[in-house]
XYZ file of C-alpha atoms in Angstrom:
658
model
C 12.295 -11.578 -17.306
C 14.836 -13.780 -15.492
C 14.573 -14.361 -11.800
C 17.429 -13.522 -9.449
C 19.798 -16.448 -9.730
C 22.268 -16.045 -6.897
C 20.562 -16.697 -3.576
C 23.753 -18.241 -2.139
C 27.481 -18.102 -2.820
C 29.049 -21.044 -4.598
C 32.418 -22.454 -3.594
C 34.088 -20.525 -6.431
C 32.350 -17.296 -5.390
C 33.570 -17.861 -1.861
C 37.172 -18.374 -2.988
C 37.136 -14.894 -4.521
C 35.405 -13.299 -1.528
C 37.943 -14.775 0.896
C 40.832 -13.642 -1.342
C 39.661 -10.068 -0.795
C 38.718 -10.464 2.878
C 42.254 -11.586 3.747
C 43.180 -7.898 3.555
C 41.115 -7.374 6.723
C 43.628 -9.214 8.906
C 44.339 -7.152 11.994
C 40.937 -5.422 11.950
C 39.442 -4.563 15.338
C 35.915 -5.755 16.133
C 33.908 -2.738 17.309
C 30.321 -4.028 17.364
C 28.308 -7.101 16.372
C 24.639 -7.149 15.383
C 22.204 -9.996 14.742
C 19.332 -9.030 12.413
C 17.047 -11.912 11.449
C 19.296 -14.489 9.763
C 22.146 -11.987 9.392
C 25.237 -11.257 11.475
C 26.977 -7.936 10.907
C 30.490 -7.291 12.239
C 31.488 -3.633 12.446
C 35.270 -3.546 12.080
C 37.941 -0.851 12.286
C 40.839 -1.434 9.918
C 43.714 0.908 9.055
C 41.718 3.988 9.995
C 38.566 2.953 8.120
C 35.262 1.500 9.255
C 34.195 -1.748 7.596
C 31.037 -3.799 7.919
C 31.148 -7.560 7.314
C 27.747 -9.037 6.483
C 27.050 -12.728 7.015
C 23.765 -14.336 5.983
C 23.616 -17.694 7.718
C 23.642 -20.543 5.209
C 24.076 -18.229 2.232
C 26.811 -15.628 1.974
C 29.496 -13.374 3.423
C 30.782 -10.065 2.066
C 31.728 -6.520 3.021
C 28.793 -4.136 2.903
C 28.035 -0.445 2.819
C 24.341 -1.082 3.378
C 22.680 -1.422 6.756
C 19.382 -2.662 8.124
C 17.567 -1.462 11.184
C 18.978 -3.293 14.197
C 16.665 -4.929 16.750
C 16.212 -3.127 20.059
C 17.334 -6.200 21.980
C 20.269 -8.331 20.786
C 19.796 -12.100 20.607
C 21.471 -14.384 23.143
C 23.896 -15.560 20.462
C 24.735 -11.961 19.566
C 25.394 -11.147 23.238
C 27.705 -14.177 23.447
C 29.647 -13.030 20.375
C 29.957 -9.528 21.790
C 31.257 -10.879 25.075
C 34.099 -12.825 23.466
C 34.766 -10.936 20.231
C 34.208 -7.237 20.908
C 37.639 -5.533 20.848
C 39.193 -8.712 19.406
C 41.526 -8.645 16.406
C 40.736 -10.576 13.241
C 43.794 -12.831 12.819
C 42.881 -15.380 10.130
C 40.335 -15.879 7.343
C 40.206 -19.323 5.760
C 38.041 -21.432 3.463
C 38.799 -25.060 4.380
C 38.823 -27.519 1.459
C 37.182 -24.849 -0.738
C 33.935 -25.804 0.997
C 31.152 -23.307 1.476
C 32.581 -22.729 4.920
C 34.543 -19.732 6.209
C 36.546 -19.764 9.433
C 37.358 -16.433 11.076
C 40.087 -16.542 13.723
C 40.091 -13.832 16.428
C 42.630 -12.980 19.117
C 41.715 -11.153 22.313
C 43.953 -10.946 25.364
C 46.120 -13.726 23.998
C 43.136 -16.099 23.671
C 42.185 -17.496 20.246
C 38.517 -17.847 19.318
C 37.290 -19.174 15.984
C 33.974 -18.458 14.325
C 32.941 -21.033 11.726
C 30.335 -19.882 9.227
C 28.589 -22.702 7.373
C 27.116 -21.236 4.198
C 25.169 -24.211 2.909
C 21.765 -25.784 3.550
C 20.159 -24.119 6.603
C 23.609 -22.935 7.709
C 25.080 -22.259 11.122
C 27.484 -20.017 13.011
C 29.705 -21.935 15.421
C 32.125 -20.564 18.024
C 35.187 -22.778 18.599
C 38.063 -22.818 21.025
C 41.618 -22.833 19.706
C 41.589 -26.652 19.641
C 38.254 -26.755 17.727
C 35.918 -27.625 20.608
C 32.474 -26.057 20.125
C 31.869 -23.364 22.748
C 28.571 -22.036 21.385
C 26.487 -22.297 18.224
C 23.548 -20.510 16.678
C 21.712 -23.806 16.161
C 22.113 -27.246 17.678
C 22.217 -29.714 14.767
C 22.536 -33.491 14.558
C 23.602 -35.220 11.368
C 24.600 -38.801 10.544
C 28.311 -37.962 10.435
C 28.566 -35.153 13.000
C 26.832 -33.225 15.767
C 26.882 -29.450 16.279
C 26.433 -28.594 19.949
C 28.573 -27.158 22.773
C 31.487 -29.297 24.067
C 31.537 -31.446 20.899
C 34.641 -31.540 18.692
C 33.871 -29.626 15.506
C 34.101 -31.530 12.230
C 33.689 -30.263 8.697
C 30.760 -31.722 6.751
C 31.648 -34.706 4.553
C 32.213 -33.568 0.959
C 30.867 -35.185 -2.210
C 33.859 -33.818 -4.097
C 36.940 -31.896 -2.940
C 37.528 -28.928 -5.269
C 40.720 -28.053 -3.401
C 42.378 -31.337 -4.503
C 40.851 -32.123 -7.897
C 41.280 -35.602 -9.265
C 39.754 -36.808 -12.542
C 38.984 -40.326 -11.265
C 37.085 -38.909 -8.315
C 35.456 -36.295 -10.553
C 34.242 -39.012 -12.945
C 32.956 -41.169 -10.075
C 31.039 -38.261 -8.545
C 29.423 -37.203 -11.830
C 28.591 -40.758 -12.953
C 26.978 -41.617 -9.615
C 24.893 -38.435 -9.492
C 21.133 -38.814 -9.174
C 20.584 -35.627 -11.204
C 18.977 -35.921 -14.625
C 21.328 -33.456 -16.374
C 25.097 -33.014 -16.422
C 24.872 -29.304 -15.626
C 22.905 -30.073 -12.458
C 25.452 -32.676 -11.356
C 28.257 -30.135 -11.815
C 26.329 -27.458 -9.956
C 25.328 -29.583 -6.955
C 27.502 -32.700 -6.671
C 30.758 -31.086 -7.814
C 29.777 -27.873 -6.022
C 30.274 -25.342 -8.827
C 26.945 -23.584 -8.557
C 24.628 -22.825 -11.455
C 26.516 -20.178 -13.457
C 29.893 -21.939 -13.293
C 28.350 -25.306 -14.185
C 26.791 -23.657 -17.234
C 30.153 -22.049 -18.061
C 32.063 -25.339 -17.811
C 29.652 -27.063 -20.197
C 29.690 -24.111 -22.581
C 33.491 -23.848 -22.702
C 33.867 -27.630 -23.083
C 31.327 -27.697 -25.919
C 29.227 -30.340 -24.161
C 25.445 -30.772 -24.176
C 24.572 -29.701 -20.646
C 21.322 -31.698 -20.637
C 22.992 -35.086 -21.145
C 22.432 -37.724 -18.471
C 25.502 -37.596 -16.151
C 25.737 -41.371 -16.049
C 25.784 -41.577 -19.862
C 28.337 -38.829 -20.496
C 31.308 -40.182 -22.529
C 34.657 -40.155 -20.743
C 36.321 -37.869 -23.280
C 33.603 -35.265 -22.772
C 33.876 -35.643 -18.993
C 37.612 -34.978 -19.316
C 36.950 -31.769 -21.263
C 34.473 -30.722 -18.610
C 36.968 -31.569 -15.837
C 39.634 -29.414 -17.522
C 37.234 -26.453 -17.629
C 36.421 -26.924 -13.934
C 40.170 -26.828 -13.166
C 40.469 -23.581 -15.118
C 37.600 -22.009 -13.191
C 39.075 -23.014 -9.833
C 42.550 -21.807 -10.827
C 41.154 -18.487 -12.055
C 39.245 -18.010 -8.804
C 42.306 -18.812 -6.680
C 45.072 -17.079 -8.592
C 43.730 -15.199 -11.601
C 42.996 -11.499 -12.037
C 39.476 -10.677 -10.942
C 37.123 -8.520 -12.975
C 34.023 -8.362 -10.727
C 30.704 -7.532 -12.301
C 26.963 -7.612 -11.746
C 24.853 -9.083 -14.539
C 21.570 -7.338 -15.273
C 18.414 -8.083 -17.192
C 16.862 -4.641 -17.584
C 16.734 -3.138 -14.089
C 16.845 -6.556 -12.445
C 20.113 -7.993 -11.171
C 20.446 -11.690 -11.978
C 24.009 -12.574 -10.986
C 27.265 -11.278 -9.524
C 30.469 -12.932 -10.723
C 34.163 -12.315 -9.960
C 35.274 -12.514 -13.580
C 33.813 -12.512 -17.062
C 31.759 -15.562 -18.053
C 30.855 -16.553 -21.570
C 27.538 -17.729 -20.154
C 26.589 -14.072 -19.454
C 28.233 -12.412 -22.461
C 24.948 -11.399 -24.137
C 23.647 -9.639 -21.022
C 24.227 -6.146 -19.694
C 26.980 -6.001 -17.065
C 28.215 -3.439 -14.570
C 31.822 -3.651 -13.365
C 33.120 -3.068 -9.828
C 36.566 -2.684 -8.305
C 36.116 -5.612 -5.923
C 33.942 -8.694 -5.830
C 32.715 -7.701 -2.371
C 31.416 -4.444 -3.838
C 29.680 -6.296 -6.649
C 28.006 -8.682 -4.195
C 27.031 -5.800 -1.938
C 25.351 -3.981 -4.806
C 23.733 -7.209 -6.043
C 22.104 -8.149 -2.745
C 21.100 -4.596 -1.815
C 19.463 -4.153 -5.223
C 17.856 -7.600 -4.992
C 16.298 -6.823 -1.626
C 15.195 -3.404 -2.839
C 13.476 -5.026 -5.828
C 11.949 -7.606 -3.503
C 10.629 -4.765 -1.355
C 9.177 -2.963 -4.364
C 7.617 -6.164 -5.695
C 6.228 -6.990 -2.267
C 4.791 -3.498 -1.950
C 3.225 -3.772 -5.408
C 1.792 -7.141 -4.386
C 0.345 -5.604 -1.210
C -1.051 -2.655 -3.201
C -2.747 -4.953 -5.717
C -4.046 -7.161 -2.904
C -5.568 -4.151 -1.127
C -7.137 -2.932 -4.359
C -8.521 -6.402 -5.064
C -9.980 -6.566 -1.550
C -11.810 -3.294 -2.141
C -13.034 -4.534 -5.541
C -14.233 -7.781 -3.948
C -16.008 -5.791 -1.262
C -17.720 -3.694 -3.942
C -18.716 -6.823 -5.854
C -20.056 -8.562 -2.725
C -21.991 -5.475 -1.647
C -23.493 -5.094 -5.118
C -24.529 -8.766 -5.038
C -26.039 -8.180 -1.594
C -28.028 -5.209 -2.952
C -29.358 -7.346 -5.803
C -30.222 -10.150 -3.390
C -32.155 -7.748 -1.154
C -34.008 -6.357 -4.146
C -34.834 -9.847 -5.412
C -36.135 -11.005 -2.016
C -38.184 -7.812 -1.639
C -39.704 -8.309 -5.111
C -40.596 -11.935 -4.337
C -42.223 -11.017 -1.017
C -44.246 -8.195 -2.565
C -45.234 -10.427 -5.467
C -46.569 -13.073 -3.035
C -48.316 -10.420 -0.964
C -50.055 -8.942 -4.033
C -51.002 -12.424 -5.245
C -52.682 -13.104 -1.884
C -54.323 -9.658 -1.907
C -55.736 -10.165 -5.413
C -57.137 -13.615 -4.456
C -57.875 -12.995 -0.777
C -61.596 -13.818 -0.880
C -61.064 -17.052 -2.848
C -58.180 -18.196 -0.607
C -60.211 -17.611 2.542
C -63.123 -19.594 1.045
C -60.817 -22.511 0.174
C -59.255 -22.603 3.648
C -62.688 -22.271 5.360
C -64.031 -25.166 3.236
C -61.128 -27.373 4.309
C -61.523 -26.469 7.956
C -65.294 -27.121 7.729
C -64.672 -30.556 6.237
C -62.300 -31.368 9.079
C -64.896 -30.162 11.578
C -67.340 -32.616 10.006
C -64.878 -35.441 10.775
C -63.536 -35.949 7.262
C -60.002 -37.325 7.318
C -57.239 -35.565 5.374
C -57.093 -38.576 3.056
C -60.782 -38.181 2.308
C -60.404 -34.431 1.874
C -57.559 -34.919 -0.637
C -59.745 -37.341 -2.673
C -62.584 -34.801 -2.630
C -60.191 -32.074 -3.854
C -58.901 -34.290 -6.681
C -62.487 -35.077 -7.740
C -63.478 -31.396 -7.728
C -60.338 -30.496 -9.708
C -61.302 -33.100 -12.337
C -64.766 -31.562 -12.463
C -63.203 -28.105 -13.131
C -63.765 -26.388 -9.794
C -61.876 -23.094 -9.807
C -61.461 -23.111 -6.004
C -60.143 -26.672 -5.955
C -57.745 -25.850 -8.800
C -56.037 -23.265 -6.558
C -54.890 -26.019 -4.192
C -51.442 -27.232 -5.239
C -50.698 -29.361 -2.193
C -51.761 -30.062 1.375
C -49.359 -30.482 4.294
C -51.629 -31.518 7.144
C -48.711 -32.543 9.386
C -47.369 -28.995 9.118
C -50.899 -27.480 9.210
C -50.226 -25.779 5.860
C -51.669 -25.482 2.381
C -49.855 -24.540 -0.825
C -51.901 -22.323 -3.116
C -51.083 -22.390 -6.851
C -50.225 -18.688 -7.149
C -46.761 -17.321 -8.131
C -45.271 -20.836 -8.356
C -46.909 -21.893 -5.130
C -47.521 -19.893 -1.950
C -47.433 -21.715 1.358
C -50.177 -20.585 3.777
C -51.197 -21.708 7.254
C -54.508 -23.526 7.626
C -55.098 -21.626 10.836
C -54.620 -17.959 11.491
C -55.406 -14.855 9.475
C -54.477 -14.827 5.795
C -54.746 -11.052 5.922
C -52.171 -10.897 8.712
C -49.861 -13.096 6.658
C -50.301 -10.807 3.627
C -49.557 -7.712 5.691
C -46.517 -9.454 7.177
C -45.153 -10.109 3.686
C -45.618 -6.455 2.758
C -43.825 -5.423 5.980
C -40.906 -7.775 5.326
C -40.539 -6.418 1.787
C -40.561 -2.873 3.124
C -37.778 -3.688 5.617
C -35.676 -5.257 2.869
C -36.158 -2.170 0.683
C -34.930 -0.096 3.617
C -31.804 -2.253 3.806
C -31.253 -1.740 0.068
C -30.744 1.975 0.622
C -28.097 1.352 3.290
C -26.395 -1.335 1.199
C -26.245 0.980 -1.832
C -24.612 3.647 0.345
C -22.042 1.036 1.419
C -21.318 0.319 -2.262
C -20.783 4.030 -2.911
C -18.417 4.276 0.073
C -16.365 1.351 -1.240
C -16.309 2.868 -4.729
C -15.042 6.140 -3.248
C -12.470 4.166 -1.247
C -11.178 2.605 -4.476
C -11.248 5.937 -6.298
C -9.298 7.639 -3.478
C -6.877 4.767 -2.950
C -3.350 6.150 -2.479
C -0.518 3.746 -3.151
C 1.944 5.841 -1.141
C -0.119 5.277 2.006
C 0.156 1.499 1.802
C 2.121 0.208 4.775
C 4.601 -2.597 4.408
C 6.997 -3.789 7.078
C 10.263 -4.989 5.540
C 13.741 -4.409 6.905
C 15.276 -3.063 3.697
C 19.040 -2.399 3.508
C 20.080 1.163 2.872
C 23.472 2.717 2.452
C 24.959 4.364 5.497
C 23.786 7.996 5.607
C 26.468 10.433 4.571
C 25.466 12.877 7.344
C 28.511 14.055 9.241
C 30.987 13.520 6.387
C 30.798 17.177 5.323
C 31.401 20.010 7.786
C 28.125 21.793 7.019
C 25.920 18.808 7.908
C 26.214 19.743 11.602
C 24.209 22.866 10.755
C 20.822 23.439 9.107
C 21.531 23.321 5.392
C 20.244 22.752 1.866
C 21.297 23.332 -1.723
C 19.347 25.801 -3.781
C 17.670 24.846 -7.042
C 20.696 26.460 -8.737
C 23.141 24.348 -6.699
C 24.403 26.877 -4.131
C 25.018 25.681 -0.583
C 22.991 27.398 2.165
C 23.916 26.947 5.867
C 22.077 28.231 8.960
C 23.059 28.058 12.617
C 20.962 25.855 14.923
C 21.657 28.019 17.985
C 23.720 30.985 19.194
C 26.934 28.959 19.367
C 26.520 27.719 15.805
C 25.690 31.242 14.590
C 28.950 32.398 16.135
C 30.935 29.527 14.623
C 29.333 29.905 11.213
C 30.153 33.602 10.811
C 33.562 33.543 12.438
C 34.894 30.325 10.893
C 33.128 29.691 7.602
C 32.063 33.041 6.132
C 33.909 33.831 2.878
C 34.149 37.093 0.847
C 31.906 35.835 -2.017
C 29.089 34.782 0.352
C 25.904 36.589 1.388
C 24.621 36.654 4.990
C 20.878 36.450 5.758
C 18.964 37.261 8.941
C 15.250 37.641 9.712
C 14.099 40.974 11.159
C 12.796 39.302 14.310
C 14.215 38.367 17.690
C 15.280 34.744 17.385
C 16.669 34.212 13.913
C 19.587 32.171 12.601
C 22.397 33.714 10.652
C 22.400 32.086 7.240
C 25.222 31.913 4.704
C 24.548 31.613 0.975
C 27.773 30.231 -0.443
C 29.022 32.299 -3.406
C 25.878 34.364 -2.899
C 27.318 37.515 -4.416
C 27.397 35.702 -7.760
C 24.217 33.675 -7.193
C 20.997 34.031 -9.157
C 17.790 35.593 -7.870
C 16.190 32.193 -7.239
C 18.978 31.110 -4.861
C 18.756 34.408 -2.950
C 14.985 34.075 -2.530
C 15.315 30.458 -1.381
C 17.966 31.406 1.189
C 15.627 34.107 2.530
C 12.765 31.575 2.804
C 15.018 29.101 4.633
C 16.056 31.812 7.110
C 12.416 32.754 7.785
C 11.431 29.110 8.297
C 14.071 28.610 10.994
C 13.376 31.887 12.776
C 10.800 32.592 15.507
C 8.402 33.558 12.731
C 7.683 29.822 12.511
C 6.476 29.749 16.115
C 4.249 32.800 15.623
C 3.034 31.606 12.242
C 3.431 35.048 10.694
C 5.309 36.369 7.680
C 8.578 38.150 8.441
C 10.966 40.509 6.683
C 14.362 38.967 5.876
C 17.425 40.904 4.816
C 20.793 39.985 3.388
C 24.157 41.748 3.528
C 27.705 41.240 2.338
C 30.311 39.594 4.593
C 32.222 42.817 5.371
C 29.008 44.340 6.782
C 28.886 41.744 9.585
C 30.978 42.633 12.632
C 31.377 42.033 16.341
C 32.311 45.658 16.910
C 29.653 47.278 19.086
C 29.116 50.973 19.877
C 30.827 52.220 23.001
C 29.191 50.860 26.130
C 27.358 48.061 24.339
C 28.065 44.332 24.229
C 27.305 41.852 21.469
C 26.394 38.477 22.915
C 27.443 35.049 21.575
C 25.683 34.413 18.288
C 24.899 38.083 17.766
C 26.524 40.462 15.274
C 26.254 44.085 14.297
C 25.300 44.952 10.715
C 26.821 48.022 9.089
C 25.519 49.765 6.019
C 22.523 49.085 3.769
C 20.417 45.923 4.081
C 18.706 44.315 1.109
C 15.198 43.380 2.299
C 12.833 40.596 1.267
C 9.413 41.660 2.522
C 6.783 39.448 4.203
C 8.467 36.082 3.690
C 6.039 33.306 4.647
C 7.531 30.506 6.809
C 7.287 27.233 4.892
C 9.549 24.179 4.613
C 9.670 20.948 2.634
C 11.182 17.621 3.687
C 12.296 15.292 0.900
C 14.603 12.444 -0.076
C 17.763 13.069 -2.053
C 18.933 9.999 -3.965
C 22.721 9.643 -3.748
C 23.420 7.111 -6.451
C 22.354 3.478 -6.365
C 20.199 2.707 -3.301
C 21.740 5.529 -1.276
C 19.732 8.485 -0.021
C 19.405 11.088 2.700
C 16.810 13.436 4.137
C 16.888 17.005 2.865
C 14.909 20.089 3.836
C 14.438 23.502 2.309
C 12.086 25.671 0.260
C 9.699 23.760 -1.979
C 11.363 24.887 -5.231
C 14.759 23.548 -4.094
C 13.521 20.262 -2.595
C 11.233 19.525 -5.538
C 14.217 19.688 -7.892
C 16.111 16.986 -5.980
C 13.303 14.811 -4.611
C 10.389 12.913 -6.139
C 8.851 12.386 -2.689
C 8.448 15.322 -0.342
C 6.182 16.793 2.328
C 5.321 20.479 2.659
C 5.051 21.911 6.182
C 3.693 25.149 7.597
C 3.556 26.406 11.210
C 1.029 24.483 13.258
C 0.294 22.889 16.620
C 1.535 19.319 16.104
C 5.072 18.130 16.793
C 5.775 14.567 17.947
C 2.738 12.975 16.293
C 3.496 14.888 13.074
C 7.077 13.573 13.057
C 5.738 10.021 13.345
C 3.389 10.746 10.437
C 6.340 11.988 8.353
C 8.331 8.847 9.264
C 5.428 6.651 8.108
C 5.105 8.596 4.855
C 8.759 8.099 3.915
C 8.692 4.497 5.152
C 5.868 3.761 2.719
C 8.155 5.133 0.013
C 10.813 2.603 1.053
C 12.904 5.225 2.867
C 13.561 4.944 6.591
C 14.520 7.842 8.849
C 14.726 8.025 12.625
C 12.656 10.325 14.816
C 15.765 12.369 15.617
C 16.724 12.756 11.945
C 13.294 14.182 11.063
C 13.231 16.386 14.165
C 16.680 17.828 13.420
C 15.577 18.901 9.935
C 12.428 20.693 11.116
C 12.103 24.191 12.586
C 11.565 24.494 16.332
C 7.872 24.597 17.217
C 4.816 22.796 15.935
C 3.824 22.237 12.335
C 1.110 20.950 10.054
C 1.280 19.113 6.745
C -0.085 21.088 3.815
C 0.949 18.814 0.975
C 2.474 15.468 -0.015
C 4.068 14.487 -3.295
């Protein structure tokens, strides 16, 4: 499996990006965000919203994916907002085909430039119209230039100028490279980047591994010609943007077809910005999934290590207990003899024999075959101890009760055996922890990009809504005003109208309900019950449905129908004792795009692999936070308000997770 190749944009990549970004001239800056090492400009251009993503030192492209913004903007972000909010984007340039982009803005007649250095550690530098640095993300000092306020801005010195190619200079740069392969010299010193350096060598028919300094001039000329073709194609040629894949993994995004990638799977895009956007969003998603898998495996390994350590501890306790009991029994079985030996030694000392003399006496008696003397393995008079030759040597005090020592050993062994029971219980708890380990509950904090939620793009998303398992749209009013609007404005002849037989129920429309299947009708009834006051009471409720012509505002004489209320004429089709229940899930909307959905379990299950089942209960705010955490662990982020808006009014409890 190949690793992701494109961590930064090459000069050629940048040429193609800027070609497309030029179309943004005249765009209005609406908002600027600073997330980690990223700047995001929200622009308004020709009636459309655009988001320009800049990763300092790496890349720039239009994006449809967003990350969670910090609660407090950085000082640099606040500076940019002060001078660039409501400014017009006037110019977009790539000086000298360097990995540098200059954005020119006009606000109130004043020109402000933002220089984005997309190489090395990178920088974002705000300039005046005459190129004096007003502010910068980082203060930097180099041999040839200094980046700090009030300094005159200078471009970095270039090894090779791709904008004005010259073979003599090309040859000098390659020949003087300190790289060990030609392809590396082309990638770094000439500034092509990895894929284009590979392509130049491949098209020229040159061994890419040759030492740059030893490359023949005729081969260098072929290589130079291929570099010219690549630059010309990037600047003036027709683009055919594509993302290169290796299985599910994205490995490159290029603006046109490369022979270097011809054997790999490729996905085409209309613009290079779109290809880059997909590439980096997918890359970060894969990084998130790999990081989560790494965290999961690490947590599992920690539990396994804990089990192993606790098992070793149990065995150690058992071993120590066995050794203590073995010594205690050895003393018990030889108690009389041991006491005689110790008393004999103490008596000899009392009779003024030195320890040296006593040791000689013991050695003599051992030679003569004395059984008592043979028990003595060693004497430690300085420590007032004797080592008896039982169980590989037992150390005993020369003073004090041997019986007390024996009983103490038994007591210590008993205590250790008591610890064994507790330690074995700890092992069982860890084994149960491993057995019950749930990967979905693993927490991982990564700010993963996700496509802007489509909520609000369709008229019905202002209401409560879902699609049945058969694909029919179901819409319920959130309040009396929405009930009124829904019936008056959106009800069509082929629909069915649902209402719970309880005070406090939404009116619900099942689109094309008169032709819908039984499953859709039942799901619409369940949705109506869930969003009625039956949820608050926690009881089943009867739900009925009628045809559109049966719903009217006409009230009997002397009566008044309030906002959100309607009269029903004719026969009602009842669904008896409908139990309030609701599921929250994630609907995947193509590559890396998703949204929160809610509805009956049968409908949500069909569209979502991850969902939570709710029933009426007492929890509200803390439950919403629990739901947020659940989806976050699945790599899906939703706000508190998004979850709250999808739930019925009143408390709830979780009855299932999938």
